Coordinates of C-alpha atoms in Angstrom, one line a residue:
M147 CA -3.3 -19.9 20.2
N148 CA -1.0 -19.9 17.2
T149 CA -4.0 -20.3 14.9
L150 CA -5.8 -17.4 16.4
V151 CA -2.7 -15.2 16.2
T152 CA -2.0 -16.2 12.6
G153 CA -5.6 -15.4 11.7
A154 CA -5.4 -12.0 13.4
A155 CA -2.3 -11.2 11.4
F156 CA -3.9 -12.2 8.1
G157 CA -7.1 -10.2 8.9
A158 CA -4.9 -7.2 9.8
A159 CA -2.9 -7.6 6.6
L160 CA -6.0 -7.7 4.4
T161 CA -7.2 -4.5 6.1
V162 CA -4.0 -2.5 5.9
S163 CA -3.6 -3.5 2.2
G164 CA -7.0 -2.1 1.5
V165 CA -8.1 -5.1 -0.7
Y166 CA -10.9 -5.9 1.7
Q167 CA -12.9 -2.9 0.5
P168 CA -15.8 -3.8 -1.9
S169 CA -14.9 -0.8 -4.1
V170 CA -11.4 -2.2 -4.7
I171 CA -12.7 -5.6 -5.7
V172 CA -15.4 -4.4 -7.9
S173 CA -13.3 -1.8 -9.6
Q174 CA -10.5 -4.3 -10.2
L175 CA -12.9 -6.7 -11.9
K176 CA -14.0 -3.8 -14.1
F177 CA -10.4 -2.9 -14.8
E178 CA -10.9 0.6 -13.4
N179 CA -8.5 0.3 -10.5
W180 CA -5.4 -2.0 -10.3
H181 CA -5.0 -1.8 -6.6
M182 CA -6.2 -5.4 -6.0
I183 CA -4.0 -7.0 -8.7
Q184 CA -0.9 -5.1 -7.4
A185 CA -1.4 -6.3 -3.9
F186 CA -2.5 -9.8 -4.9
L187 CA 0.4 -10.5 -7.2
T188 CA 2.9 -9.0 -4.7
A189 CA 1.5 -11.3 -2.0
A190 CA 1.5 -14.4 -4.3
A191 CA 5.0 -13.8 -5.7
S192 CA 6.4 -13.1 -2.2
S193 CA 4.7 -16.2 -0.8
A194 CA 6.0 -18.4 -3.6
A195 CA 9.6 -17.2 -2.9
L196 CA 9.1 -17.7 0.9
V197 CA 7.7 -21.2 0.4
H198 CA 10.5 -22.2 -2.0
L199 CA 13.2 -20.8 0.4
L200 CA 11.7 -22.6 3.5
Q201 CA 11.3 -25.9 1.6
T202 CA 14.9 -25.7 0.3
L203 CA 16.3 -25.0 3.8
S204 CA 14.1 -27.5 5.6
P205 CA 12.1 -29.8 3.4
T206 CA 11.0 -32.1 6.2
T207 CA 9.7 -29.2 8.3
F208 CA 7.7 -27.7 5.5
P209 CA 6.5 -30.6 3.2
L210 CA 3.5 -28.6 2.0
P211 CA 2.1 -30.8 -0.8
P212 CA 0.7 -29.0 -3.9
R213 CA -3.0 -28.5 -4.2
S214 CA -4.8 -31.5 -5.7
Y215 CA -7.2 -31.0 -8.6
S216 CA -11.0 -30.9 -7.8
S217 CA -13.1 -33.0 -10.1
I218 CA -16.9 -33.3 -10.3
S219 CA -16.6 -35.9 -13.2
L220 CA -18.2 -33.8 -15.9
F221 CA -15.5 -33.2 -18.5
S222 CA -12.1 -32.9 -17.0
R223 CA -10.1 -33.7 -13.9
Y224 CA -10.0 -29.9 -13.3
D225 CA -13.7 -29.3 -14.0
G226 CA -14.4 -28.6 -10.3
N227 CA -11.6 -26.0 -10.3
L228 CA -12.9 -24.3 -13.5
L229 CA -16.6 -24.3 -12.6
G230 CA -15.9 -23.6 -9.0
G231 CA -13.7 -20.7 -10.0
I232 CA -16.4 -19.3 -12.2
L233 CA -18.9 -19.3 -9.3
L234 CA -16.3 -17.8 -7.0
G235 CA -15.5 -14.9 -9.4
T236 CA -19.2 -14.3 -10.1
G237 CA -19.8 -14.1 -6.3
M238 CA -16.9 -11.8 -5.9
M239 CA -18.3 -9.4 -8.5
L240 CA -21.8 -9.4 -7.0
S241 CA -20.7 -9.0 -3.4
G242 CA -17.5 -7.0 -3.6
A243 CA -16.0 -9.7 -1.3
C244 CA -14.2 -13.0 -1.3
P245 CA -14.1 -15.7 1.4
G246 CA -11.1 -13.9 3.1
T247 CA -11.9 -10.3 2.6
V248 CA -15.5 -10.7 3.9
L249 CA -13.9 -11.4 7.3
A250 CA -12.0 -8.2 7.3
Q251 CA -15.2 -6.4 6.2
I252 CA -17.0 -7.8 9.2
G253 CA -14.1 -6.6 11.5
T254 CA -14.2 -3.1 10.0
G255 CA -18.0 -2.9 9.9
V256 CA -18.6 -2.9 6.1
R257 CA -22.4 -3.2 5.8
S258 CA -22.5 -5.3 2.7
G259 CA -20.0 -7.7 4.3
F260 CA -22.6 -8.9 6.8
Y261 CA -25.0 -9.8 4.0
A262 CA -22.2 -11.6 2.1
L263 CA -21.2 -13.5 5.2
E264 CA -24.8 -14.6 5.7
G265 CA -24.9 -15.8 2.1
G266 CA -21.6 -17.6 2.6
I267 CA -22.8 -19.4 5.7
I268 CA -25.9 -20.6 3.8
G269 CA -23.6 -21.6 1.0
G270 CA -21.5 -23.7 3.4
I271 CA -24.6 -25.4 4.8
V272 CA -25.9 -26.2 1.3
F273 CA -22.5 -27.4 0.1
T274 CA -22.0 -29.7 3.1
G275 CA -25.5 -31.0 3.0
F276 CA -26.2 -31.3 -0.8
V277 CA -23.5 -30.2 -3.2
G278 CA -20.6 -32.0 -1.6
P279 CA -22.4 -35.4 -1.3
W280 CA -23.5 -35.0 -4.9
I281 CA -19.9 -34.5 -6.0
T282 CA -18.7 -37.4 -4.0
K283 CA -21.4 -39.7 -5.5
R284 CA -20.5 -38.5 -9.1
N285 CA -16.8 -39.2 -8.5
A286 CA -17.4 -42.6 -6.9
A287 CA -19.6 -43.6 -9.9
A288 CA -16.9 -42.4 -12.3
K289 CA -14.3 -44.4 -10.5
A290 CA -16.5 -47.5 -10.6
R291 CA -16.8 -47.1 -14.3
G292 CA -13.0 -46.9 -14.6
E293 CA -13.0 -43.2 -15.4
G294 CA -11.3 -42.1 -12.1
E295 CA -7.8 -40.6 -12.1
N296 CA -4.7 -42.5 -10.8
S297 CA -3.8 -41.3 -7.3
K298 CA -0.3 -40.4 -8.6
E299 CA -1.9 -37.6 -10.6
L300 CA -3.6 -36.0 -7.6
T301 CA -1.1 -33.2 -7.0
K302 CA 0.3 -32.2 -10.4
T303 CA 2.1 -28.9 -10.5
V304 CA 2.8 -26.5 -13.4
Y305 CA 6.4 -27.6 -13.6
E306 CA 5.5 -31.3 -13.6
N307 CA 3.0 -30.7 -16.3
L308 CA 5.5 -28.8 -18.4
G309 CA 8.3 -31.2 -17.7
V310 CA 10.7 -28.5 -16.5
S311 CA 12.4 -27.6 -13.1
R312 CA 10.5 -26.0 -10.3
S313 CA 13.0 -23.2 -10.2
S314 CA 12.5 -22.2 -13.8
V315 CA 8.7 -21.9 -13.4
L316 CA 9.2 -20.0 -10.1
V317 CA 11.6 -17.5 -11.9
A318 CA 9.1 -17.1 -14.7
F319 CA 6.2 -16.6 -12.3
E320 CA 8.2 -14.0 -10.3
A321 CA 9.1 -12.1 -13.5
I322 CA 5.5 -12.0 -14.8
C323 CA 4.2 -10.8 -11.4
A324 CA 6.9 -8.1 -11.2
S325 CA 6.3 -6.9 -14.7
V326 CA 2.5 -6.6 -14.2
V327 CA 2.9 -4.9 -10.8
V328 CA 5.6 -2.4 -12.1
S329 CA 3.7 -1.6 -15.3
T330 CA 0.4 -1.0 -13.6
A331 CA 2.0 1.0 -10.8
L332 CA 3.7 3.3 -13.5
W333 CA 0.8 3.6 -15.9
T334 CA -2.3 3.5 -13.7
S335 CA -3.5 5.1 -10.5
V336 CA -5.1 3.7 -7.4
G337 CA -8.1 5.1 -5.5
P338 CA -8.5 6.7 -2.1
E339 CA -8.7 3.2 -0.5
A340 CA -4.9 2.9 -0.8
K341 CA -3.8 4.2 2.6
I342 CA -0.4 2.6 1.8
S343 CA 1.1 1.4 -1.4
P344 CA -0.7 -1.8 -2.7
V345 CA 2.8 -3.4 -3.0
V346 CA 3.5 -2.8 0.6
G347 CA 0.1 -4.1 1.4
G348 CA 0.9 -7.3 -0.6
L349 CA 4.1 -7.7 1.4
C350 CA 2.1 -7.4 4.6
I351 CA -0.1 -10.3 3.4
A352 CA 3.0 -12.3 2.6
G353 CA 4.3 -11.5 6.0
A354 CA 1.1 -13.1 7.5
Q355 CA 1.8 -16.1 5.3
L356 CA 5.3 -16.4 6.7
L357 CA 3.9 -16.1 10.2
S358 CA 1.5 -18.9 9.4
L359 CA 4.3 -21.1 8.1
L360 CA 6.5 -20.5 11.2
L361 CA 3.8 -20.9 13.8
R362 CA 1.5 -23.5 12.2
K363 CA 3.7 -25.1 9.5
N364 CA 0.7 -24.5 7.2
L365 CA -0.5 -22.0 4.6
V366 CA -3.4 -19.6 4.9
G367 CA -6.9 -20.3 3.7
T368 CA -10.4 -19.4 4.7
S369 CA -13.2 -21.0 2.7
T370 CA -12.9 -24.4 4.6
S371 CA -14.3 -22.6 7.7
F372 CA -17.6 -22.2 5.9
E373 CA -17.7 -25.9 5.3
E374 CA -17.0 -26.5 8.9
V375 CA -20.0 -24.3 9.8
G376 CA -22.0 -26.6 7.5
D377 CA -20.7 -29.7 9.3
W378 CA -21.7 -28.3 12.6
F379 CA -25.2 -27.3 11.3
W380 CA -26.0 -30.7 9.9
G381 CA -24.5 -32.4 13.0
I382 CA -26.9 -30.4 15.2
F383 CA -29.8 -30.7 12.8
K384 CA -29.6 -34.5 12.4
G385 CA -28.7 -35.1 16.0
K386 CA -25.4 -36.7 15.1
T387 CA -22.0 -36.5 16.8
L388 CA -20.6 -33.0 16.3
P389 CA -17.5 -32.7 14.2
Q390 CA -14.2 -32.3 16.0
R391 CA -12.6 -29.9 13.6
Y392 CA -12.7 -26.2 14.4
N393 CA -9.2 -24.9 13.6
N394 CA -10.4 -23.1 10.5
L395 CA -13.2 -21.4 12.5
L396 CA -10.6 -20.3 15.0
F397 CA -8.4 -18.9 12.2
V398 CA -11.3 -16.9 10.6
S399 CA -12.3 -15.6 14.0
G400 CA -8.8 -14.3 14.3
C401 CA -9.1 -12.6 11.0
V402 CA -12.2 -10.7 12.1
L403 CA -10.5 -9.8 15.4
G404 CA -7.3 -8.7 13.7
A405 CA -9.2 -6.4 11.3
K406 CA -11.2 -4.9 14.2
L407 CA -8.2 -4.2 16.4
L408 CA -6.3 -2.6 13.6
T409 CA -9.0 -0.2 12.7
V410 CA -9.6 0.7 16.4
A411 CA -5.9 1.5 16.6
Y412 CA -5.8 3.3 13.2
P413 CA -9.3 4.5 12.3
A414 CA -8.2 5.8 8.9
L415 CA -7.7 2.2 7.7
G416 CA -11.4 1.5 8.4
Q417 CA -12.6 4.4 6.2
V418 CA -14.5 2.7 3.4
T419 CA -15.1 4.1 0.0
E420 CA -18.8 3.5 -0.7
V421 CA -19.8 1.3 -3.6
A422 CA -23.4 0.2 -4.4
V423 CA -23.7 -3.4 -3.3
S424 CA -27.3 -4.3 -2.5
P425 CA -28.2 -6.7 0.3
V426 CA -29.6 -9.2 -2.3
A427 CA -26.4 -9.0 -4.5
A428 CA -24.2 -9.3 -1.5
G429 CA -26.0 -12.3 -0.1
L430 CA -26.2 -14.1 -3.4
G431 CA -22.6 -13.3 -4.1
G432 CA -21.6 -14.7 -0.7
F433 CA -23.6 -17.9 -1.4
L434 CA -22.0 -18.4 -4.8
M435 CA -18.4 -17.7 -3.8
I436 CA -18.6 -20.3 -1.0
I437 CA -20.2 -22.9 -3.2
G438 CA -17.6 -22.2 -5.8
S439 CA -14.6 -22.1 -3.6
R440 CA -15.5 -25.4 -1.9
M441 CA -16.2 -27.0 -5.3
A442 CA -12.8 -25.8 -6.4
G443 CA -11.1 -26.8 -3.1
G444 CA -10.0 -23.3 -2.2
C445 CA -10.6 -19.6 -2.6
T446 CA -8.6 -16.5 -3.4
S447 CA -6.4 -17.1 -0.3
G448 CA -6.2 -20.9 -0.3
H449 CA -5.7 -21.2 -4.0
G450 CA -4.7 -17.6 -4.9
I451 CA -2.0 -16.9 -2.4
S452 CA -1.2 -20.3 -1.0
G453 CA -1.9 -22.8 -3.8
I454 CA -0.2 -20.6 -6.4
S455 CA 2.8 -20.2 -4.1
L456 CA 3.2 -24.0 -4.5
L457 CA 2.8 -23.6 -8.3
S458 CA -0.2 -25.9 -8.2
T459 CA -1.9 -26.2 -11.6
S460 CA -5.3 -26.4 -10.0
S461 CA -4.8 -23.1 -8.2
F462 CA -3.8 -21.2 -11.4
L463 CA -6.9 -22.6 -13.2
T464 CA -9.2 -21.8 -10.3
I465 CA -8.0 -18.2 -9.9
G466 CA -7.9 -17.7 -13.7
A467 CA -11.5 -18.8 -14.0
A468 CA -12.5 -16.7 -11.0
F469 CA -11.0 -13.5 -12.4
G470 CA -12.2 -14.2 -15.9
A471 CA -15.8 -14.8 -14.7
G472 CA -15.7 -11.8 -12.4
A473 CA -14.4 -9.6 -15.2
L474 CA -17.0 -10.8 -17.7
L475 CA -19.8 -10.1 -15.2
G476 CA -18.3 -6.6 -14.5
L477 CA -18.2 -5.9 -18.3
L478 CA -21.9 -7.0 -18.7
R479 CA -23.0 -5.0 -15.7
G480 CA -21.2 -1.9 -16.9

């Protein structure tokens, strides 16, 4: 029940913040509207402060290890994060969605969201059946050749890599987020999608993160649910024992439900600003963003809000690659 409630809170927070709208995502990647960045950085910075506070007060209750790197043994221990991030950002620009916001789009009835979800489900099936096993084989072969990484290096953080204290990196991160949010709020305007301030919306997302920590002792994330769908598909298709994990599916079901209930109670929050996203672009984008997020080990919620709050190096690289690739595609598409 806690998982469903937490998912509903997260879906409602994405909806009230307005970042679920395709127009917000596409216009941000084109640098035409800074609504998404303001909400995202507020959520990430607030989550980082909350995580630090809870871990300081009760480290045994909230161990929360940093995100490990994701390698596909091509050129770097972080190559999966970088290449996966590129695919994730490309998919976001094409579909006007991410693995988390697509759930709010379903709950609010955004048409392109259904095509993106279909592409994402196919992506989860393809990743589980083909891409994931291929990555596993590559990493096993690299380890056999003596090229694998030592297990002690699996969860490197930014402050560990820099050789400084966690607090100093946290303060610097908070300052950077605050400066970007304040400057863009002062010097740019947001569109009609902003029913409330993007900063308030970001705080709502951080509030859902806090609820997840208190109820589940875990951080939010959505893309793993698509991998779970793939596991169930291949289990049925091959006649094997069905997987026992379904918590992530329960969480994302809550996201859809939370978005739906919120827009029923407050219809204005479900008013979508139209943006041209074709069914083909939405489906392809959904496929790419799930392949990419699973390759990277997380998406804009799992890496972007949760992983960054732990100051994980892999999360900063994944999200940086995603925004960079999405922005480049936005520039090319005009």
